[in-house]
Amino acid sequence: MNKTWWKEGIVYQIYPRSYKDTTGNGVGDIYGIIEKLDYLKSLGVDIIWLCPVYQSPNDDNGYDISDYRAISEDFGGSDAFDKLLKGMHKRGLKLVMDLVLNHSSDEHEWFKASRLSKDNPYRDYYFWKPSKDENPPNNWLSFFSGSAWKKDELTDEYFLHLFTKKQPDLNWENPKVRQEIHDIVEFWCKKGVDGFRMDVISLISKQLDFPDSPCPKDYGNTIKNYYANGPRIHEYLNELNKKVLSKYDIMTVGEGPGIDLNNGLDYVDERRNELNMIFHFDHMFIDNGPGGKYDPIDVALPKFKKVFTDWDEKLKGKGWGSIFLGNHDFSRMVSRFGNDKDYHLESAKLLAMLLLTMRGTSYIYQGDEIGMTNVAYPSIEDYNDVETLGSWNDAKARGENMDAFLKLVHRQSRDNARTPMQWNSSKNAGFSEGNPWLKVNPNYNSINVEAQINNPNSILNFYKTMIRFRKENSVMVYGDYKCLYPEDNNLFIYKRWDEKSSYIILLNFSNKPQALKTNPLNLNQSELLISNLEEGKFKSTLLPWEAQLRKLI
Ligand code: ISL
C-alpha cells in the first residue's frame, strides 16, 4: 500500500472543553491547548484531532454548529485558533478538525431562514414533512431520546433531527447544500488544517421515502437499515473528494454508526477516492444489548478479538483502518476493557500496547495516556451529557428503578470520558481555577500527569515507550497481522511481521495467571522488548493483565 504520514502518524484526540481552562470560567479553551503543545510533543504524537471548536449554542457540546467558519468565543475565537495552528505546525504537529456535516444547529442562519415559511429559499436545506395522521411523519427515534421529528408551529410541519431537537439534519439532496459544504471544507483547507474527522458521515444520505422501522427501539438494526449508508452516500463522498479534498494533502476519517464489515471498505477503498479512514463501532457497541447501551451484555474475549481480526482482513491491501478503544462518546477504556480497580496500571498499559501494535492508524483519547477512569457521580444532577439525560428521562418515563439506572449511567455515560483532564493534584486537577463545567474525577490525586511524568514505571511513560517503538518500527504500521489462538477466552496473542522482522504480542486480558497452552512460535528464542511488568525472562505463564512485546529471532 502507499505509505503516507497519516498512516504512520499517531493521533491524539482533544475534547477542548475538558482539556485546560486558562480563563477561569470552568470551560477548557484553545489557549489551554496551546499551553500543552510541548506536553503533546513530548508524548510523541503527530496529529491532533480537535473535537468541534466552532460557534455553537452547545446543546451537544459543539456538535451543533451555528457558524461553520467561526471559532467559538468561549474557546478563544479565531485569534486563538490561528495561534494554535501556527504553534502546532512549528512543532511539526498536524491539526485535524471535527466537521459536523450531517446536521447543523437550529441556530444556524440556514435553519433560522428555513423554518420561516414553506417557500423560503432555505426551506430545502433541511427535511420538512407534514404530519401523518396527526403523528410525526414516521416512527424513527432520535439517537438521544424521543421522536426524530419535531413539529415547528410556524409552518405546522415537522423537521428531521436524528440527534437533539437543536440538531436538524441537513438535506444533502439539495445541490446548494452540497455546494455550501464544499465551500466550508475548502475554507478550512485553505486555512492550512491537515485533515477532518467527519461526524456521523454514514448518515448524510437519507432514504427519501422515510420508511417506518419495524422495530424502532432496536437501535442497532434501525440505524443500520434506515439511517445509515443511504442510496447516495458514496456519490456525495466521491464528489466532495473530487471537488475539494483531493486538491490538498490532508487526511480524512469518517465516523460511522451503521458501518460494518459488509459496507466499510466502500468508504475507504483507495481506488474509490472517498475517505482515508473510518471509525466503525463493532468493538465499541459490542456490549450493547437489544435495548442499546443501557441494556449492556457480557462479552467474551474471542468476540472482541474477532472484530480486530475481521477488519484487518477486510481492509488489508485495499483501505486503511483506524485503531481506537475510546473517545468522547464512550466510557474510559481502562474501566471498560481493563480492570481499573485491581490492575489499573497493568491493564492501562496492556491496552496501550494493543492500541499501538495494530495495523491501522492509532488514535489516543485525551487522558487515556495517564489511565483516566470512569467517574461515578452520586446524582444525575451531576451529569451534563444530553444523551445521558435523555436516556435517564426515558427510563423514568418507563417506570424503571432509578437507583439501578444510575448504576448503568455510571457504567455507560459519555460523561465518563468528558471529566476534566487531570494535570496535577492541585485544585480541580490543575484543569481550571474556576468551577469546572463538569466535576473532576475525585481520583485526580493519584491519577494525574504530574505524578506520572517523572516516574519511569508510569502509564504515561509506557505510552511514550510504545509510541517511540511504533514510530521506529514501521512493521507495526504496515506489517502483516495474524491472531493466534482466536478462541482463547483470556489471551489476545498476535503476530506482526514484514520481510525483515517478526514480533509477537502477548496480552493477558484476565485477572488470573494464564498458562500458554502451547509455546507459540518458540518463544524461548524470542527477545522481550517491552513489558508492562518488571520482569525479563519468558515464562510459560502470563501474570494477570501482563503484556509483552517480543521480537522473534
Ligand atoms: O454516543 C454514542 C453512543 O454513546 C453514539 O451513538 C454517538 O451518538 C454516535 O456515534 C454519533 O456521535 C457523533 O455525533 C453526535 C455527537 O453527539 C457525538 O459526540 C459525536 O461523536 C451528534 O453530532
Coordinates of C-alpha atoms and ligand atoms in Angstrom, one line a residue:
M1 CA 0.0 0.0 0.0
N2 CA 1.1 3.6 -0.4
K3 CA 3.0 5.0 2.5
T4 CA 1.8 8.3 3.9
W5 CA 2.1 10.5 7.0
W6 CA -1.4 9.8 8.2
K7 CA -0.8 6.0 8.2
E8 CA 2.4 6.4 10.2
G9 CA 1.3 9.2 12.4
I10 CA -0.3 8.7 15.8
V11 CA -3.4 10.7 16.5
Y12 CA -4.3 12.3 19.9
Q13 CA -7.9 13.4 20.3
I14 CA -8.7 16.5 22.4
Y15 CA -12.1 17.4 23.8
P16 CA -11.3 21.1 24.2
R17 CA -14.0 21.8 26.8
S18 CA -12.3 19.4 29.2
Y19 CA -8.6 19.9 28.4
K20 CA -7.3 23.1 30.1
D21 CA -9.1 26.2 31.1
T22 CA -7.0 29.4 31.0
T23 CA -9.7 32.0 31.8
G24 CA -11.1 30.6 35.0
N25 CA -14.7 30.2 33.6
G26 CA -14.6 26.4 34.1
V27 CA -14.5 25.6 30.4
G28 CA -11.4 24.5 28.6
D29 CA -10.2 26.7 25.8
I30 CA -7.8 26.9 22.9
Y31 CA -5.2 28.8 24.8
G32 CA -5.2 25.9 27.2
I33 CA -4.3 23.6 24.4
I34 CA -1.6 25.9 23.2
E35 CA -0.1 25.7 26.8
K36 CA 0.1 22.0 26.4
L37 CA 1.6 21.7 23.0
D38 CA 5.0 20.9 24.4
Y39 CA 3.5 18.2 26.5
L40 CA 1.8 16.7 23.4
K41 CA 5.1 16.9 21.5
S42 CA 6.9 15.1 24.3
L43 CA 4.3 12.4 24.3
G44 CA 5.4 11.7 20.7
V45 CA 2.1 12.0 18.9
D46 CA 1.9 13.6 15.5
I47 CA -1.7 14.6 14.7
I48 CA -4.1 16.4 17.0
W49 CA -7.9 15.8 16.3
L50 CA -9.8 18.7 17.9
C51 CA -13.4 18.0 18.8
P52 CA -15.6 20.9 17.4
V53 CA -14.4 24.4 18.3
Y54 CA -16.9 26.3 16.1
Q55 CA -19.5 28.8 17.2
S56 CA -22.3 26.7 18.8
P57 CA -25.1 27.1 21.3
N58 CA -23.6 23.9 22.8
D59 CA -26.7 21.8 23.0
D60 CA -24.4 18.8 22.3
N61 CA -21.1 20.4 23.3
G62 CA -20.2 21.8 19.9
Y63 CA -21.7 19.0 17.7
D64 CA -24.4 21.6 16.9
I65 CA -22.7 24.3 14.8
S66 CA -24.2 27.7 14.2
D67 CA -21.4 29.1 12.1
Y68 CA -19.0 26.7 10.3
R69 CA -16.4 29.4 9.7
A70 CA -16.3 31.0 13.2
I71 CA -14.4 29.7 16.2
S72 CA -16.4 29.8 19.4
E73 CA -15.5 32.9 21.5
D74 CA -15.8 30.6 24.6
F75 CA -12.8 28.8 23.3
G76 CA -10.8 32.0 22.4
G77 CA -12.1 32.8 18.9
S78 CA -10.3 32.8 15.7
D79 CA -7.1 34.5 17.0
A80 CA -6.6 31.7 19.4
F81 CA -7.2 29.2 16.6
D82 CA -4.7 30.8 14.3
K83 CA -2.1 30.8 17.1
L84 CA -2.8 27.1 17.8
L85 CA -2.4 26.1 14.2
K86 CA 0.9 28.1 14.0
G87 CA 2.2 26.6 17.3
M88 CA 1.3 23.1 16.1
H89 CA 2.9 23.5 12.7
K90 CA 6.0 25.0 14.3
R91 CA 6.4 21.8 16.3
G92 CA 5.7 19.5 13.4
L93 CA 2.2 18.6 14.7
K94 CA -0.8 18.3 12.3
L95 CA -4.3 19.5 13.1
V96 CA -7.4 17.6 12.2
M97 CA -10.7 19.5 12.6
D98 CA -14.0 17.8 13.5
L99 CA -16.6 18.6 10.9
V100 CA -20.3 18.0 11.7
L101 CA -22.0 18.0 8.3
N102 CA -24.9 15.7 8.8
H103 CA -26.7 18.4 10.8
S104 CA -26.3 22.0 11.9
S105 CA -27.5 23.8 14.9
D106 CA -31.1 25.1 14.8
E107 CA -29.5 28.5 15.5
H108 CA -27.6 28.4 12.2
E109 CA -28.7 31.1 9.8
W110 CA -29.8 28.5 7.3
F111 CA -32.2 26.9 9.7
K112 CA -33.5 30.2 11.0
A113 CA -34.5 31.1 7.4
S114 CA -35.6 27.6 6.6
R115 CA -38.3 27.5 9.3
L116 CA -39.8 30.8 8.3
S117 CA -42.1 29.7 5.5
K118 CA -42.7 26.7 3.2
D119 CA -41.4 28.7 0.2
N120 CA -38.3 30.2 1.9
P121 CA -35.3 29.7 -0.4
Y122 CA -33.6 27.8 2.5
R123 CA -36.6 25.5 3.1
D124 CA -34.9 22.7 1.3
Y125 CA -31.7 22.9 3.3
Y126 CA -33.4 20.6 5.8
F127 CA -36.1 17.9 5.7
W128 CA -39.6 19.2 6.3
K129 CA -42.7 17.0 6.2
P130 CA -46.3 17.3 7.1
S131 CA -47.7 15.2 9.9
K132 CA -49.1 11.7 9.2
D133 CA -52.5 11.2 10.7
E134 CA -51.7 13.7 13.5
N135 CA -48.4 12.0 14.1
P136 CA -44.8 12.6 13.1
P137 CA -44.0 11.6 9.5
N138 CA -42.6 8.2 10.6
N139 CA -41.6 6.2 13.7
W140 CA -37.9 7.0 13.7
L141 CA -36.4 7.7 17.1
S142 CA -33.6 10.2 17.7
F143 CA -30.2 8.8 18.8
F144 CA -30.8 10.6 22.1
S145 CA -34.4 10.4 23.1
G146 CA -38.0 10.6 21.7
S147 CA -39.1 11.0 18.1
A148 CA -36.6 12.1 15.4
W149 CA -39.1 14.7 14.2
K150 CA -40.1 17.9 15.8
K151 CA -43.2 19.9 14.8
D152 CA -42.5 23.6 14.2
E153 CA -45.5 25.7 15.0
L154 CA -44.5 28.4 12.5
T155 CA -45.5 26.3 9.5
D156 CA -47.1 23.4 11.1
E157 CA -44.6 20.9 9.6
Y158 CA -42.1 18.6 11.1
F159 CA -38.3 18.7 10.6
L160 CA -36.0 15.7 10.9
H161 CA -33.4 15.6 13.7
L162 CA -31.6 12.3 14.2
F163 CA -29.9 13.8 17.2
T164 CA -31.3 16.5 19.5
K165 CA -34.1 18.9 18.5
K166 CA -31.4 21.5 18.2
Q167 CA -29.5 19.5 15.6
P168 CA -31.7 19.5 12.4
D169 CA -30.4 17.2 9.6
L170 CA -29.1 18.9 6.5
N171 CA -30.6 17.9 3.2
W172 CA -27.6 16.8 1.1
E173 CA -30.0 16.0 -1.8
N174 CA -30.1 19.8 -2.4
P175 CA -27.1 20.7 -4.6
K176 CA -27.0 24.1 -2.9
V177 CA -26.3 22.4 0.4
R178 CA -23.6 20.4 -1.0
Q179 CA -22.0 23.5 -2.6
E180 CA -22.1 25.2 0.8
I181 CA -20.4 22.2 2.4
H182 CA -17.7 22.1 -0.3
D183 CA -17.1 25.8 0.3
I184 CA -16.8 25.2 4.1
V185 CA -14.4 22.4 3.6
E186 CA -12.3 24.4 1.2
F187 CA -12.3 27.3 3.6
W188 CA -10.6 25.2 6.3
C189 CA -8.2 23.6 3.8
K190 CA -7.1 27.0 2.7
K191 CA -6.5 27.9 6.3
G192 CA -4.0 25.2 6.4
V193 CA -5.6 22.5 8.5
D194 CA -4.3 19.0 7.9
G195 CA -7.5 17.0 7.9
F196 CA -11.0 16.3 9.0
R197 CA -12.8 13.9 11.2
M198 CA -16.3 13.8 9.8
D199 CA -19.0 13.3 12.3
V200 CA -21.7 10.7 11.5
I201 CA -20.8 10.8 7.9
S202 CA -22.6 7.5 7.3
L203 CA -25.9 9.3 7.9
I204 CA -25.8 12.0 5.3
S205 CA -27.8 10.3 2.6
K206 CA -31.4 9.6 3.6
Q207 CA -33.9 7.1 2.3
L208 CA -36.2 9.7 0.9
D209 CA -39.4 7.7 1.3
F210 CA -38.6 7.7 5.1
P211 CA -39.9 4.2 5.7
D212 CA -41.0 3.2 9.2
S213 CA -38.7 0.9 11.1
P214 CA -40.3 -2.3 12.0
C215 CA -38.7 -2.1 15.4
P216 CA -37.5 1.5 16.1
K217 CA -36.3 0.6 19.6
D218 CA -33.9 -1.9 18.2
Y219 CA -31.4 0.9 17.7
G220 CA -28.6 -1.1 16.1
N221 CA -30.7 -2.5 13.3
T222 CA -32.7 0.6 12.8
I223 CA -29.5 2.7 12.4
K224 CA -28.0 0.1 10.0
N225 CA -31.1 -0.4 7.9
Y226 CA -32.8 3.0 7.9
Y227 CA -30.5 5.8 8.9
A228 CA -27.1 4.9 7.6
N229 CA -25.4 4.1 4.3
G230 CA -28.2 5.8 2.3
P231 CA -28.5 5.4 -1.5
R232 CA -26.3 8.4 -2.5
I233 CA -23.7 8.3 0.3
H234 CA -20.8 7.2 -2.0
E235 CA -21.8 9.7 -4.7
Y236 CA -21.6 12.5 -2.1
L237 CA -18.3 11.5 -0.7
N238 CA -16.8 11.0 -4.1
E239 CA -18.0 14.4 -5.1
L240 CA -16.6 16.0 -2.0
N241 CA -13.3 14.2 -2.6
K242 CA -13.1 15.2 -6.3
K243 CA -14.1 18.8 -5.8
V244 CA -12.2 19.7 -2.7
L245 CA -10.3 17.1 -0.7
S246 CA -8.2 15.7 -3.5
K247 CA -6.6 19.1 -4.0
Y248 CA -4.9 19.1 -0.6
D249 CA -2.6 16.9 1.3
I250 CA -5.0 16.2 4.1
M251 CA -6.3 13.2 6.0
T252 CA -10.0 12.3 6.4
V253 CA -11.6 9.9 8.8
G254 CA -15.3 9.4 8.7
E255 CA -17.3 8.5 11.8
G256 CA -20.0 6.0 11.2
P257 CA -22.7 4.4 13.2
G258 CA -24.1 1.7 10.9
I259 CA -20.8 1.0 9.2
D260 CA -19.9 -2.7 9.3
L261 CA -17.8 -5.3 7.6
N262 CA -20.2 -5.5 4.7
N263 CA -20.1 -1.9 3.8
G264 CA -17.0 -0.4 5.5
L265 CA -14.5 -1.0 2.7
D266 CA -16.6 1.1 0.3
Y267 CA -15.8 4.2 2.3
V268 CA -12.1 3.7 2.4
D269 CA -11.1 1.6 -0.6
E270 CA -8.2 3.5 -2.0
R271 CA -9.4 3.0 -5.6
R272 CA -12.7 4.7 -4.8
N273 CA -11.4 8.2 -3.7
E274 CA -13.8 8.8 -0.9
L275 CA -12.3 8.8 2.7
N276 CA -8.9 7.7 4.0
M277 CA -10.2 6.0 7.1
I278 CA -13.4 5.4 9.0
F279 CA -14.3 4.7 12.6
H280 CA -16.6 1.7 12.8
F281 CA -18.1 0.7 16.2
D282 CA -18.1 -3.0 16.1
H283 CA -15.9 -3.3 19.2
M284 CA -17.4 -0.2 20.8
F285 CA -21.1 -1.2 20.6
I286 CA -20.1 -4.8 21.4
D287 CA -21.6 -4.8 24.8
N288 CA -24.9 -3.2 23.7
G289 CA -27.9 -5.5 24.3
P290 CA -31.2 -5.4 22.3
G291 CA -32.2 -2.2 24.2
G292 CA -28.9 -0.4 23.3
K293 CA -26.1 0.8 25.5
Y294 CA -28.2 1.0 28.7
D295 CA -29.0 -2.7 28.3
P296 CA -25.4 -4.0 28.4
I297 CA -24.4 -7.6 27.9
D298 CA -21.3 -9.5 28.8
V299 CA -18.8 -10.1 26.0
A300 CA -16.3 -12.9 25.8
L301 CA -12.8 -12.1 24.6
P302 CA -13.0 -14.1 21.3
K303 CA -15.7 -11.9 20.1
F304 CA -13.7 -8.8 20.8
K305 CA -10.6 -10.2 19.1
K306 CA -12.6 -11.2 16.1
V307 CA -13.6 -7.6 15.4
F308 CA -9.9 -6.6 15.1
T309 CA -9.1 -9.7 13.0
D310 CA -12.0 -9.4 10.7
W311 CA -11.5 -5.8 10.0
D312 CA -7.8 -6.2 9.4
E313 CA -8.6 -9.0 6.9
K314 CA -11.3 -6.9 5.2
L315 CA -9.1 -3.8 4.7
K316 CA -5.8 -5.5 4.1
G317 CA -4.1 -4.1 1.0
K318 CA -7.2 -2.1 0.0
G319 CA -8.0 0.5 2.6
W320 CA -6.7 1.8 5.8
G321 CA -8.0 1.2 9.3
S322 CA -8.4 3.3 12.5
I323 CA -7.5 1.7 15.8
F324 CA -9.2 3.2 18.9
L325 CA -10.5 2.0 22.2
G326 CA -12.2 5.1 23.4
N327 CA -13.3 8.6 22.6
H328 CA -15.5 11.3 24.0
D329 CA -18.7 9.2 23.4
F330 CA -17.7 6.1 25.4
S331 CA -16.7 5.0 28.8
R332 CA -13.0 5.1 29.7
M333 CA -11.1 2.3 28.0
V334 CA -9.4 1.1 31.2
S335 CA -12.7 0.9 33.0
R336 CA -14.3 -0.8 30.1
F337 CA -11.8 -3.2 28.6
G338 CA -9.3 -3.3 31.5
N339 CA -9.6 -3.6 35.3
D340 CA -9.5 -0.1 36.8
K341 CA -9.7 -1.4 40.4
D342 CA -7.1 -4.2 41.0
Y343 CA -5.0 -3.9 37.9
H344 CA -5.2 -0.3 36.9
L345 CA -1.6 0.2 36.0
E346 CA -1.2 -3.2 34.3
S347 CA -4.4 -3.1 32.3
A348 CA -4.0 0.5 31.2
K349 CA -0.6 -0.4 29.8
L350 CA -1.8 -3.6 28.2
L351 CA -4.5 -1.6 26.3
A352 CA -1.8 0.9 25.3
M353 CA 0.2 -2.0 23.8
L354 CA -2.9 -3.2 21.9
L355 CA -3.7 0.3 20.6
L356 CA -0.1 0.9 19.4
T357 CA 0.7 -2.5 17.8
M358 CA -2.2 -3.0 15.4
R359 CA -2.2 -2.3 11.7
G360 CA -4.1 1.0 11.1
T361 CA -3.7 4.5 12.5
S362 CA -3.7 4.6 16.3
Y363 CA -6.0 7.1 18.0
I364 CA -5.3 8.0 21.6
Y365 CA -8.0 9.8 23.5
Q366 CA -7.0 12.5 26.0
G367 CA -6.4 11.2 29.5
D368 CA -6.1 7.6 28.4
E369 CA -2.3 8.2 28.4
I370 CA -2.5 8.5 32.2
G371 CA -5.1 5.8 32.6
M372 CA -8.0 8.1 33.5
T373 CA -11.0 6.1 34.6
N374 CA -14.8 6.3 34.7
V375 CA -16.4 8.5 37.2
A376 CA -19.5 7.7 39.4
Y377 CA -21.3 10.9 40.3
P378 CA -23.7 10.4 43.2
S379 CA -26.6 12.1 41.5
I380 CA -28.0 12.5 37.9
E381 CA -27.8 16.3 38.7
D382 CA -24.0 16.0 38.3
Y383 CA -24.3 14.8 34.7
N384 CA -24.3 17.1 31.7
D385 CA -24.4 14.9 28.6
V386 CA -27.6 15.3 26.5
E387 CA -27.6 11.6 25.7
T388 CA -27.3 10.5 29.3
L389 CA -30.0 12.9 30.4
G390 CA -32.3 11.8 27.5
S391 CA -31.9 8.2 28.4
W392 CA -32.5 9.0 32.1
N393 CA -35.8 10.7 31.3
D394 CA -36.8 7.8 29.1
A395 CA -36.1 5.3 31.8
K396 CA -38.0 7.3 34.3
A397 CA -41.0 7.5 32.0
R398 CA -40.9 3.7 31.6
G399 CA -41.0 3.5 35.4
E400 CA -37.6 1.8 35.8
N401 CA -35.8 1.6 39.1
M402 CA -33.8 4.7 39.0
D403 CA -31.2 3.6 41.6
A404 CA -30.3 0.7 39.3
F405 CA -30.4 3.0 36.3
L406 CA -27.9 5.4 38.0
K407 CA -25.5 2.4 38.2
L408 CA -25.9 1.9 34.4
V409 CA -25.2 5.6 34.0
H410 CA -22.0 5.2 35.9
R411 CA -21.0 2.4 33.6
Q412 CA -22.2 3.9 30.3
S413 CA -22.4 7.7 30.4
R414 CA -20.5 9.6 27.8
D415 CA -19.5 12.0 30.7
N416 CA -17.1 9.3 31.8
A417 CA -14.8 10.4 29.1
R418 CA -15.5 14.1 29.4
T419 CA -14.4 14.8 33.0
P420 CA -11.6 17.4 33.1
M421 CA -8.1 16.3 32.2
Q422 CA -6.1 15.5 35.3
W423 CA -2.9 17.6 35.1
N424 CA -1.8 17.5 38.8
S425 CA -3.1 17.2 42.3
S426 CA -3.9 20.8 42.9
K427 CA -7.4 22.3 42.9
N428 CA -9.6 20.9 40.2
A429 CA -6.7 18.6 39.0
G430 CA -5.0 21.7 37.6
F431 CA -7.7 22.0 34.9
S432 CA -9.3 25.2 36.0
E433 CA -9.1 27.9 38.6
G434 CA -12.8 28.3 38.4
N435 CA -15.8 26.0 38.7
P436 CA -15.4 23.2 36.1
W437 CA -18.3 22.7 33.8
L438 CA -18.3 19.0 34.8
K439 CA -16.9 17.8 38.1
V440 CA -13.4 16.4 38.1
N441 CA -13.0 12.8 38.9
P442 CA -12.1 12.5 42.6
N443 CA -9.2 10.2 41.8
Y444 CA -7.1 13.0 40.4
N445 CA -4.9 13.0 43.4
S446 CA -3.4 9.7 42.4
I447 CA -4.0 9.7 38.6
N448 CA -2.5 12.8 37.0
V449 CA 0.1 13.9 34.6
E450 CA 2.5 15.5 37.1
A451 CA 2.6 12.3 39.2
Q452 CA 3.5 10.2 36.2
I453 CA 5.8 12.4 34.2
N454 CA 9.0 11.5 36.1
N455 CA 8.0 8.0 37.1
P456 CA 9.6 5.6 34.7
N457 CA 7.1 3.0 35.6
S458 CA 4.0 5.1 34.9
I459 CA 1.3 4.6 32.3
L460 CA 2.4 7.9 30.7
N461 CA 5.9 6.7 30.2
F462 CA 4.7 3.4 28.9
Y463 CA 2.7 5.3 26.2
K464 CA 5.9 7.2 25.3
T465 CA 7.8 3.9 25.0
M466 CA 5.1 2.3 22.9
I467 CA 4.8 5.4 20.7
R468 CA 8.5 5.6 20.1
F469 CA 8.6 1.9 19.3
R470 CA 5.9 2.2 16.8
K471 CA 7.5 5.1 15.1
E472 CA 10.9 3.4 14.9
N473 CA 9.5 0.1 13.6
S474 CA 7.3 0.6 10.5
V475 CA 6.4 -3.1 10.7
M476 CA 4.0 -2.0 13.5
V477 CA 2.3 0.2 10.9
Y478 CA 2.4 -1.7 7.7
G479 CA 3.4 -5.2 8.6
D480 CA 1.1 -8.2 8.4
Y481 CA -1.1 -9.3 11.3
K482 CA -2.3 -12.6 12.4
C483 CA -4.3 -13.5 15.5
L484 CA -3.1 -16.8 17.2
Y485 CA -5.5 -18.9 19.3
P486 CA -8.6 -16.8 18.4
E487 CA -10.8 -19.0 20.6
D488 CA -8.8 -18.4 23.8
N489 CA -11.0 -16.7 26.3
N490 CA -8.3 -14.9 28.2
L491 CA -5.3 -14.3 25.9
F492 CA -5.0 -12.0 22.9
I493 CA -1.9 -13.1 21.1
Y494 CA -0.9 -11.9 17.7
K495 CA 2.0 -11.7 15.3
R496 CA 3.1 -8.7 13.3
W497 CA 5.8 -9.1 10.6
D498 CA 7.3 -7.9 7.4
E499 CA 10.1 -9.2 5.2
K500 CA 12.7 -8.0 7.7
S501 CA 11.4 -8.8 11.2
S502 CA 8.7 -10.6 13.2
Y503 CA 7.1 -9.7 16.5
I504 CA 4.7 -11.4 18.8
I505 CA 2.4 -9.5 21.2
L506 CA 1.0 -11.4 24.2
L507 CA -1.8 -9.9 26.2
N508 CA -3.5 -11.5 29.2
F509 CA -6.9 -9.9 29.3
S510 CA -7.8 -11.6 32.7
N511 CA -7.4 -11.3 36.4
K512 CA -5.7 -14.7 36.6
P513 CA -2.4 -16.1 35.6
Q514 CA -2.7 -17.8 32.2
A515 CA -0.6 -20.7 31.1
L516 CA 0.3 -20.6 27.5
K517 CA -1.1 -23.9 26.3
T518 CA 1.4 -24.3 23.6
N519 CA 4.6 -22.4 23.4
P520 CA 3.6 -20.2 20.4
L521 CA 6.3 -19.8 17.9
N522 CA 9.3 -20.9 20.0
L523 CA 9.2 -18.0 22.4
N524 CA 12.3 -19.3 24.1
Q525 CA 14.1 -18.0 21.2
S526 CA 12.5 -14.6 21.3
E527 CA 13.7 -11.4 22.9
L528 CA 11.4 -9.5 25.2
L529 CA 11.5 -5.8 24.1
I530 CA 8.6 -4.2 26.0
S531 CA 6.7 -5.5 29.0
N532 CA 4.1 -3.9 31.4
L533 CA 5.6 -5.8 34.3
E534 CA 9.1 -5.6 35.6
E535 CA 10.4 -8.9 34.6
G536 CA 12.5 -10.3 31.8
K537 CA 12.7 -14.0 31.0
F538 CA 10.0 -15.8 29.1
K539 CA 7.8 -17.9 31.3
S540 CA 5.1 -20.2 30.2
T541 CA 2.6 -18.3 32.2
L542 CA 1.4 -14.8 31.8
L543 CA 0.5 -12.9 35.0
P544 CA -2.8 -11.1 35.3
W545 CA -3.0 -8.4 32.7
E546 CA 0.6 -9.0 31.7
A547 CA 1.5 -7.6 28.2
Q548 CA 4.7 -8.5 26.3
L549 CA 6.0 -7.4 23.0
R550 CA 8.7 -9.9 21.8
K551 CA 10.9 -10.0 18.8
L552 CA 11.2 -13.4 17.2
I553 CA 14.7 -14.4 16.4
Ligands
ISL1 O1 -22.5 8.4 21.6 C1 -23.0 7.4 21.1 C2 -23.2 6.2 21.9 O2 -22.8 6.5 23.2 C3 -23.1 7.3 19.7 O3 -24.3 6.7 19.3 C4 -23.0 8.6 19.0 O4 -24.1 9.4 19.2 C5 -22.7 8.4 17.5 O5 -21.6 7.7 17.4 C6 -22.5 9.8 16.9 O6 -21.6 10.5 17.5 C7 -21.2 11.8 17.0 O7 -22.3 12.6 16.6 C8 -23.1 13.0 17.7 C9 -22.3 13.6 18.8 O8 -23.2 13.8 20.0 C10 -21.2 12.8 19.2 O9 -20.4 13.4 20.3 C11 -20.3 12.5 18.0 O10 -19.1 11.9 18.2 C12 -24.0 14.1 17.1 O11 -23.3 15.0 16.4

